[in-house]
Short mmCIF file of C-alpha atoms and ligand atoms in Angstrom, two decimals:
data_model
loop_
_atom_site.label_atom_id
_atom_site.label_comp_id
_atom_site.label_asym_id
_atom_site.label_seq_id
_atom_site.Cartn_x
_atom_site.Cartn_y
_atom_site.Cartn_z
CA MET A 1 -13.59 -7.74 2.31
CA ILE A 2 -10.24 -8.21 4.13
CA PRO A 3 -7.43 -5.60 3.51
CA GLY A 4 -5.64 -7.82 1.03
CA PRO A 5 -5.73 -10.03 -0.85
CA ILE A 6 -8.73 -8.17 -2.18
CA GLU A 7 -11.43 -9.64 -4.44
CA PHE A 8 -10.11 -9.65 -8.08
CA ASP A 9 -12.14 -8.61 -11.20
CA PRO A 10 -13.08 -11.75 -13.33
CA ALA A 11 -11.19 -10.31 -16.31
CA VAL A 12 -7.99 -10.03 -14.22
CA LEU A 13 -8.49 -13.81 -13.05
CA ARG A 14 -9.18 -14.90 -16.64
CA GLU A 15 -6.01 -13.49 -17.62
CA MET A 16 -4.31 -15.53 -14.83
CA GLY A 17 -5.70 -18.80 -16.46
CA LYS A 18 -4.38 -18.17 -20.05
CA PRO A 19 -1.60 -20.52 -21.18
CA THR A 20 1.78 -19.28 -19.91
CA THR A 21 3.83 -18.02 -22.66
CA SER A 22 7.61 -17.64 -22.92
CA HIS A 23 8.83 -14.68 -21.01
CA LEU A 24 10.48 -13.40 -24.31
CA ASP A 25 7.26 -13.98 -26.40
CA PRO A 26 6.40 -10.61 -28.21
CA TRP A 27 2.88 -10.75 -26.75
CA PHE A 28 4.38 -10.84 -23.25
CA MET A 29 6.88 -8.05 -23.96
CA GLU A 30 3.84 -5.95 -24.80
CA GLN A 31 2.03 -6.86 -21.65
CA PHE A 32 5.23 -6.08 -19.43
CA GLY A 33 6.04 -3.01 -21.22
CA GLN A 34 2.43 -1.70 -21.05
CA ALA A 35 2.28 -2.68 -17.44
CA LEU A 36 5.38 -0.58 -16.68
CA GLU A 37 4.11 2.52 -18.49
CA ARG A 38 0.73 2.07 -16.75
CA MET A 39 2.47 2.05 -13.34
CA ARG A 40 3.94 5.53 -13.92
CA GLU A 41 0.23 6.83 -14.41
CA VAL A 42 -1.04 4.96 -11.34
CA PHE A 43 1.76 6.18 -9.22
CA MET A 44 1.27 9.73 -10.74
CA SER A 45 5.16 9.66 -11.53
CA PRO A 46 5.94 10.63 -15.17
CA SER A 47 9.64 10.96 -14.01
CA GLY A 48 9.79 7.59 -12.15
CA GLN A 49 11.18 4.27 -13.06
CA PRO A 50 9.07 1.44 -12.28
CA PHE A 51 10.01 -2.14 -11.32
CA ILE A 52 7.91 -5.09 -11.33
CA VAL A 53 9.46 -8.07 -9.70
CA ALA A 54 8.17 -11.43 -8.59
CA GLY A 55 7.78 -11.29 -4.78
CA THR A 56 5.56 -9.73 -2.29
CA GLY A 57 5.12 -6.21 -0.75
CA THR A 58 7.97 -6.93 1.68
CA LEU A 59 10.29 -7.56 -1.22
CA ALA A 60 9.37 -4.15 -2.36
CA MET A 61 10.27 -2.57 1.00
CA ASP A 62 13.40 -4.76 0.88
CA MET A 63 14.32 -3.20 -2.54
CA ALA A 64 14.04 0.24 -1.08
CA GLY A 65 16.05 -0.62 1.88
CA ALA A 66 18.63 -2.69 0.00
CA ASN A 67 19.23 -0.21 -2.65
CA LEU A 68 19.01 3.01 -0.72
CA ILE A 69 20.75 2.20 2.59
CA GLU A 70 24.48 1.70 3.08
CA PRO A 71 26.05 0.89 6.42
CA GLY A 72 26.10 3.91 8.79
CA ASP A 73 23.32 5.82 6.99
CA ARG A 74 20.58 7.34 9.23
CA ALA A 75 17.07 6.59 8.59
CA LEU A 76 13.79 8.15 10.05
CA VAL A 77 10.68 6.04 10.09
CA VAL A 78 7.25 7.99 10.56
CA ASN A 79 5.71 5.19 12.41
CA THR A 80 2.09 4.54 12.54
CA GLY A 81 2.03 0.85 13.17
CA TYR A 82 3.30 -2.74 12.55
CA PHE A 83 4.44 -1.95 8.98
CA GLY A 84 6.56 0.97 10.23
CA ASP A 85 8.29 -1.37 12.76
CA ARG A 86 9.04 -3.79 9.80
CA PHE A 87 10.56 -0.91 7.69
CA GLY A 88 12.71 0.11 10.54
CA ALA A 89 13.86 -3.57 11.15
CA LEU A 90 14.74 -4.10 7.48
CA MET A 91 16.75 -0.98 7.29
CA GLU A 92 18.80 -1.95 10.34
CA ARG A 93 19.53 -5.19 8.69
CA TYR A 94 21.20 -3.18 5.96
CA GLY A 95 23.27 -1.28 8.53
CA ALA A 96 21.19 1.90 9.04
CA GLN A 97 20.86 3.70 12.28
CA VAL A 98 17.04 4.03 12.52
CA ASP A 99 15.11 6.50 14.55
CA HIS A 100 11.38 6.24 14.91
CA VAL A 101 8.68 9.07 15.37
CA ARG A 102 5.77 7.54 16.84
CA ALA A 103 2.34 8.56 18.08
CA GLU A 104 -0.18 6.67 20.15
CA VAL A 105 -1.62 3.76 18.41
CA GLY A 106 -4.42 4.98 16.09
CA ASP A 107 -2.79 8.22 15.56
CA MET A 108 0.01 9.73 13.30
CA PRO A 109 2.90 11.80 14.48
CA ALA A 110 2.53 15.35 14.03
CA LEU A 111 4.56 17.11 11.29
CA GLU A 112 6.17 19.13 14.08
CA GLN A 113 7.53 15.98 15.61
CA VAL A 114 8.77 14.82 12.14
CA GLU A 115 10.50 18.13 11.61
CA ALA A 116 12.13 18.26 15.07
CA ALA A 117 13.77 14.80 14.32
CA LEU A 118 14.80 15.89 10.92
CA ARG A 119 16.40 18.95 12.38
CA SER A 120 18.14 17.06 15.23
CA HIS A 121 20.16 14.70 12.69
CA SER A 122 21.08 14.51 9.17
CA TYR A 123 18.93 11.65 7.59
CA LYS A 124 19.54 9.92 4.34
CA LEU A 125 15.87 8.91 4.06
CA VAL A 126 12.46 9.19 5.73
CA THR A 127 9.94 6.30 5.36
CA VAL A 128 6.24 6.76 5.91
CA THR A 129 3.57 4.07 5.49
CA GLN A 130 0.65 5.76 3.77
CA VAL A 131 -1.81 3.51 5.31
CA ASP A 132 -0.60 1.24 7.84
CA THR A 133 -2.73 -1.88 7.52
CA SER A 134 -2.37 -2.75 11.20
CA THR A 135 -4.16 0.54 12.55
CA GLY A 136 -6.00 1.86 9.43
CA VAL A 137 -3.94 5.26 9.94
CA LEU A 138 -3.65 7.46 6.88
CA ALA A 139 -0.56 9.33 7.21
CA ASP A 140 0.13 12.77 5.71
CA VAL A 141 2.51 11.71 2.89
CA LYS A 142 2.45 15.02 1.21
CA GLY A 143 3.52 16.73 4.49
CA VAL A 144 6.17 14.29 5.41
CA ALA A 145 7.60 14.36 1.79
CA ALA A 146 7.82 18.00 1.81
CA LEU A 147 9.72 18.08 4.98
CA ALA A 148 11.96 15.26 3.86
CA ARG A 149 12.90 17.26 0.74
CA GLN A 150 13.44 20.47 2.80
CA TYR A 151 15.94 18.69 5.05
CA GLY A 152 17.65 16.79 2.22
CA ALA A 153 16.34 13.47 2.82
CA LEU A 154 14.76 10.91 0.48
CA ALA A 155 11.06 10.39 1.03
CA VAL A 156 10.18 6.61 0.79
CA VAL A 157 6.42 5.54 0.81
CA ASP A 158 5.09 2.30 1.76
CA GLY A 159 1.99 2.43 -0.44
CA VAL A 160 1.12 -1.28 -0.09
CA CYS A 161 -2.54 -0.45 1.56
CA SER A 162 -2.91 2.74 -0.41
CA VAL A 163 -1.47 2.99 -4.10
CA ALA A 164 -4.54 3.10 -6.48
CA GLY A 165 -6.95 3.67 -3.55
CA GLU A 166 -5.75 6.61 -1.76
CA GLU A 167 -4.48 9.99 -3.19
CA LEU A 168 -0.81 9.61 -3.85
CA ARG A 169 0.89 12.12 -6.33
CA MET A 170 4.37 10.89 -6.32
CA ASP A 171 5.98 13.55 -8.49
CA GLU A 172 3.91 16.50 -7.54
CA TRP A 173 4.46 15.68 -3.74
CA GLY A 174 8.20 15.03 -4.11
CA VAL A 175 8.03 11.26 -3.10
CA ASP A 176 11.41 9.68 -4.26
CA LEU A 177 10.30 6.06 -4.01
CA ALA A 178 6.95 4.39 -3.51
CA LEU A 179 5.98 0.86 -3.47
CA THR A 180 3.12 -1.51 -3.33
CA ALA A 181 2.13 -5.28 -3.90
CA SER A 182 -0.17 -6.66 -6.44
CA GLN A 183 -2.90 -8.02 -4.13
CA LYS A 184 -4.14 -4.78 -2.74
CA ALA A 185 -5.84 -1.96 -4.42
CA VAL A 186 -3.84 -2.37 -7.55
CA GLY A 187 -6.03 -5.38 -8.10
CA ALA A 188 -4.17 -8.51 -9.13
CA PRO A 189 -3.41 -11.82 -7.18
CA PRO A 190 -0.44 -11.90 -4.57
CA GLY A 191 2.93 -12.29 -5.96
CA LEU A 192 4.31 -9.05 -7.47
CA ALA A 193 6.43 -6.48 -5.71
CA LEU A 194 5.86 -2.98 -7.35
CA VAL A 195 8.26 -0.21 -6.96
CA VAL A 196 8.59 3.31 -8.67
CA ALA A 197 11.78 5.04 -7.88
CA GLY A 198 12.21 8.74 -8.72
CA PRO A 199 15.39 10.31 -10.15
CA ARG A 200 16.75 11.32 -6.69
CA ALA A 201 16.46 7.70 -5.38
CA LEU A 202 18.09 6.43 -8.43
CA GLU A 203 20.84 8.94 -8.19
CA ALA A 204 21.43 8.01 -4.53
CA TRP A 205 21.67 4.30 -5.56
CA ARG A 206 23.97 5.11 -8.29
CA LYS A 207 26.24 7.20 -6.02
CA ARG A 208 26.61 4.15 -3.48
CA LYS A 209 30.07 3.44 -2.18
CA THR A 210 29.25 -0.09 -1.25
CA PRO A 211 27.63 -2.93 -3.27
CA VAL A 212 23.92 -3.65 -2.73
CA CYS A 213 23.78 -6.41 0.02
CA ASN A 214 20.99 -8.29 -1.63
CA TYR A 215 21.55 -9.86 -4.90
CA TYR A 216 17.74 -10.50 -5.93
CA ALA A 217 16.72 -6.97 -4.79
CA ASP A 218 19.55 -5.12 -6.50
CA PHE A 219 18.25 -2.30 -8.90
CA GLY A 220 21.33 -3.02 -10.99
CA ASN A 221 20.01 -6.57 -11.83
CA TRP A 222 16.54 -5.24 -12.62
CA LEU A 223 17.01 -1.81 -14.13
CA PRO A 224 18.20 -3.21 -17.54
CA ILE A 225 15.31 -5.57 -17.59
CA MET A 226 12.72 -2.91 -16.91
CA GLU A 227 14.32 -0.67 -19.64
CA ALA A 228 14.25 -3.59 -22.02
CA TYR A 229 10.77 -4.68 -21.57
CA GLU A 230 9.48 -0.99 -21.80
CA ALA A 231 11.39 -0.76 -25.23
CA ARG A 232 9.58 -4.16 -26.05
CA LYS A 233 13.02 -5.99 -26.18
CA PRO A 234 13.90 -9.30 -24.72
CA ALA A 235 15.87 -9.38 -21.57
CA TYR A 236 16.42 -11.80 -18.77
CA PHE A 237 17.60 -11.68 -15.06
CA GLY A 238 15.06 -13.93 -13.24
CA THR A 239 12.14 -15.40 -15.01
CA PRO A 240 9.12 -12.93 -14.71
CA ALA A 241 5.73 -14.17 -13.32
CA VAL A 242 4.26 -14.22 -16.83
CA ASN A 243 0.59 -14.78 -15.75
CA LEU A 244 0.67 -12.32 -12.82
CA VAL A 245 2.29 -9.69 -14.94
CA ALA A 246 -0.34 -10.03 -17.59
CA ALA A 247 -2.95 -9.93 -14.99
CA LEU A 248 -1.43 -6.97 -13.47
CA ASN A 249 -1.63 -5.19 -16.82
CA VAL A 250 -5.29 -5.91 -17.03
CA SER A 251 -5.99 -4.54 -13.69
CA LEU A 252 -3.84 -1.44 -14.15
CA GLY A 253 -5.71 -0.96 -17.50
CA GLN A 254 -8.99 -0.98 -15.57
CA ILE A 255 -7.72 1.43 -12.95
CA LEU A 256 -6.72 3.94 -15.71
CA ALA A 257 -10.04 3.51 -17.57
CA GLU A 258 -11.88 4.38 -14.52
CA GLY A 259 -9.44 7.33 -13.93
CA MET A 260 -7.31 8.06 -10.99
CA GLU A 261 -9.49 10.93 -9.74
CA ALA A 262 -12.83 9.10 -10.01
CA ARG A 263 -11.07 5.97 -8.31
CA ILE A 264 -9.85 7.95 -5.44
CA ALA A 265 -13.36 9.57 -5.02
CA ARG A 266 -15.08 6.17 -5.21
CA HIS A 267 -12.78 4.86 -2.42
CA ARG A 268 -13.62 7.84 -0.25
CA LYS A 269 -17.29 7.07 -0.79
CA LEU A 270 -17.18 3.60 0.09
CA SER A 271 -14.98 4.41 2.96
CA ASP A 272 -17.44 7.12 4.40
CA ALA A 273 -20.38 4.79 3.94
CA CYS A 274 -18.64 1.90 5.86
CA LYS A 275 -17.51 4.30 8.66
CA ALA A 276 -21.03 5.89 8.86
CA GLY A 277 -22.60 2.45 9.18
CA VAL A 278 -20.05 1.15 11.92
CA THR A 279 -20.58 4.53 13.81
CA ALA A 280 -24.37 4.09 13.61
CA LEU A 281 -24.04 0.82 15.21
CA GLY A 282 -22.23 2.29 18.17
CA LEU A 283 -18.77 0.92 17.19
CA ARG A 284 -15.76 3.20 17.82
CA GLN A 285 -12.75 3.00 15.41
CA LEU A 286 -9.07 2.52 16.17
CA PRO A 287 -7.75 5.34 13.95
CA ARG A 288 -8.31 8.90 15.10
CA GLU A 289 -10.94 10.83 13.13
CA HIS A 290 -8.31 13.17 11.41
CA CYS A 291 -6.29 10.29 10.02
CA ARG A 292 -8.47 7.50 8.81
CA ALA A 293 -7.82 5.54 5.73
CA HIS A 294 -10.26 5.20 2.91
CA THR A 295 -9.06 1.80 1.86
CA MET A 296 -10.05 0.10 5.11
CA THR A 297 -12.02 0.54 8.23
CA ALA A 298 -10.88 -0.65 11.66
CA PRO A 299 -13.70 -0.71 14.19
CA TYR A 300 -13.31 -1.75 17.97
CA TYR A 301 -15.44 -4.65 19.03
CA PRO A 302 -18.28 -2.97 21.16
CA GLU A 303 -18.71 -3.59 24.92
CA GLY A 304 -19.27 -7.21 25.61
CA VAL A 305 -18.45 -8.52 22.16
CA ASP A 306 -15.03 -10.26 21.43
CA ALA A 307 -13.02 -11.42 18.43
CA SER A 308 -15.54 -14.26 17.80
CA LEU A 309 -17.39 -11.58 16.09
CA VAL A 310 -15.11 -11.99 12.99
CA GLY A 311 -16.34 -15.72 12.61
CA LYS A 312 -19.85 -14.60 13.01
CA ILE A 313 -19.57 -12.09 10.34
CA GLY A 314 -18.01 -14.78 8.13
CA ALA A 315 -20.93 -17.14 9.03
CA ALA A 316 -23.22 -14.34 7.84
CA GLY A 317 -21.49 -14.49 4.50
CA VAL A 318 -18.75 -11.77 4.63
CA ILE A 319 -15.12 -12.23 5.25
CA VAL A 320 -13.41 -9.61 7.41
CA ALA A 321 -9.98 -9.73 9.15
CA GLY A 322 -9.09 -9.75 12.95
CA GLY A 323 -6.76 -7.28 14.45
CA LEU A 324 -2.93 -7.10 13.64
CA HIS A 325 -1.45 -4.40 15.91
CA PRO A 326 0.31 -6.37 18.76
CA ALA A 327 -0.80 -3.69 21.33
CA CYS A 328 -4.49 -4.17 20.75
CA ARG A 329 -4.98 -7.20 18.32
CA ALA A 330 -7.88 -8.64 20.27
CA GLN A 331 -9.69 -5.39 20.50
CA TYR A 332 -10.73 -4.49 16.97
CA PHE A 333 -11.30 -5.90 13.41
CA ARG A 334 -10.65 -4.71 9.96
CA ILE A 335 -12.77 -4.33 6.85
CA GLY A 336 -10.96 -3.86 3.62
CA HIS A 337 -12.71 -1.84 0.82
CA MET A 338 -10.20 -1.29 -2.00
CA GLY A 339 -10.29 -2.32 -5.60
CA ALA A 340 -13.34 -2.91 -7.52
CA HIS A 341 -15.89 -2.70 -4.72
CA THR A 342 -19.38 -1.20 -5.15
CA PRO A 343 -21.84 0.26 -2.62
CA ALA A 344 -23.57 -3.22 -2.74
CA ASP A 345 -20.36 -4.70 -1.15
CA ILE A 346 -20.58 -2.18 1.71
CA LEU A 347 -24.23 -2.71 2.28
CA ALA A 348 -23.55 -6.35 2.44
CA VAL A 349 -20.86 -5.90 4.99
CA MET A 350 -23.24 -3.97 7.11
CA GLY A 351 -25.86 -6.55 6.71
CA ALA A 352 -23.49 -9.22 7.90
CA LEU A 353 -22.14 -7.15 10.66
CA GLU A 354 -25.55 -6.47 12.03
CA SER A 355 -26.38 -10.23 11.95
CA ALA A 356 -23.12 -11.01 13.86
CA LEU A 357 -23.69 -8.36 16.39
CA ALA A 358 -27.30 -9.60 16.95
CA ALA A 359 -25.90 -13.12 17.40
CA SER A 360 -23.38 -11.82 19.83
CA GLY A 361 -26.20 -10.53 22.17
CA TYR A 362 -25.21 -6.76 21.34
CA ALA A 363 -28.21 -4.41 21.57
CA PHE A 364 -28.62 -2.09 18.79
CA GLU A 365 -31.14 -0.70 16.24
CA HIS A 366 -31.61 -3.12 13.71
CA GLY A 367 -30.97 -1.82 10.17
CA ALA A 368 -29.15 1.34 11.60
CA GLY A 369 -25.75 0.40 10.05
CA VAL A 370 -27.22 -0.40 6.57
CA ALA A 371 -29.39 2.65 6.65
CA ALA A 372 -26.40 4.88 7.60
CA ALA A 373 -24.26 3.52 4.76
CA GLN A 374 -27.14 3.78 2.33
CA LYS A 375 -27.65 7.36 3.17
CA VAL A 376 -24.02 8.23 2.29
CA PHE A 377 -24.40 6.61 -1.06
CA LEU A 378 -27.68 8.34 -1.78
CA SER A 379 -26.51 11.68 -0.56
C1 LIG B 401 1.32 -1.26 4.71
C2 LIG B 401 1.89 -2.80 4.23
N1 LIG B 401 3.15 -2.77 3.99
C3 LIG B 401 3.74 -3.91 3.73
C4 LIG B 401 3.07 -5.19 3.59
C5 LIG B 401 3.73 -6.36 3.36
O1 LIG B 401 3.30 -6.82 2.12
P1 LIG B 401 3.33 -8.36 1.82
O2 LIG B 401 2.51 -9.04 2.78
O3 LIG B 401 2.84 -8.65 0.39
O4 LIG B 401 4.75 -8.88 1.91
C6 LIG B 401 1.60 -5.08 3.90
C7 LIG B 401 0.94 -6.24 3.81
O5 LIG B 401 -0.25 -6.29 4.20
C8 LIG B 401 1.17 -3.79 4.33
O6 LIG B 401 -0.25 -3.81 4.42
#
């Protein structure tokens, strides 16, 4: 139960274990083509161009930066944690002049702050991390994207900890590029960078005056490959991760079979139950109440309990993650609940958390966390 890599469905893992075909095999062309089509539905972007490239989520961020930034461009980062810092650093590497709008750790900058920044300079693009995995903050992507559009900037969303778990309506909200990685709510093992670029992002890339300064990440190398696979035609630039793409296609199929609305609602319910459980145990949370992610929960250690709690929860049978944000890493831990989880998983987390808290000498009403979570599921 960490915020990625998540636990994968057995059907997805079985697909990984199948013999690796040629990347030009008609069967594989069908898997790849279908996965691209399904990505459009999962990102809710009928007008978008999907890219599936071997790499991690950071490569997906790199593809956004490399293709959309030219030296001297101004970029604005709506920063809610560690991964906002990363996006800023990455764009600076491509020559952008980057400004950040920040809030206190655990909060998200107000839209008024974002608008004030947009009014003060002409930005080519605005990035926002929908869920910053270091803080568990859920950003207002719809609001940020609307402002970006109003001020003539591209809206770029790091959806690594959100796509297929949080509500993200790319086309409806005017998001120009969204990205994720296979190992999170999308539900396939690590190793794939997933990007959907909308028409305005592709237009900005086409209008570049300078070449893309990253050979592997260049849309120009990958676009013909994606178009070919979608047309079920053979093409080659770099050998696709055959087994991973096929596994991704299985997972995307499962996501769409569940239905996006139902999936988002399930993630909300799991999140509500987890948060009710930790609250009932007297644990405060890092993200403020108005901006809490539904794909993860980030509770503080209670008074008198330190980071050894994570190991004790592990000893009780559930793996959770320690803190990540440099400002408060040792003060909190992170529970991931994205993908194919069920209420039973959250109840298991609560059981293990209670055992670990008891082993740490923390005083609480035994069973309160499990009961509060169960109450949410039974309501
Ligand atoms: C919000 C967010 N962005 C980007 C990344 C980077 O992804 P990767 O570790 O796959 O490079 C992560 C990884 O956890 C993330 O949570």
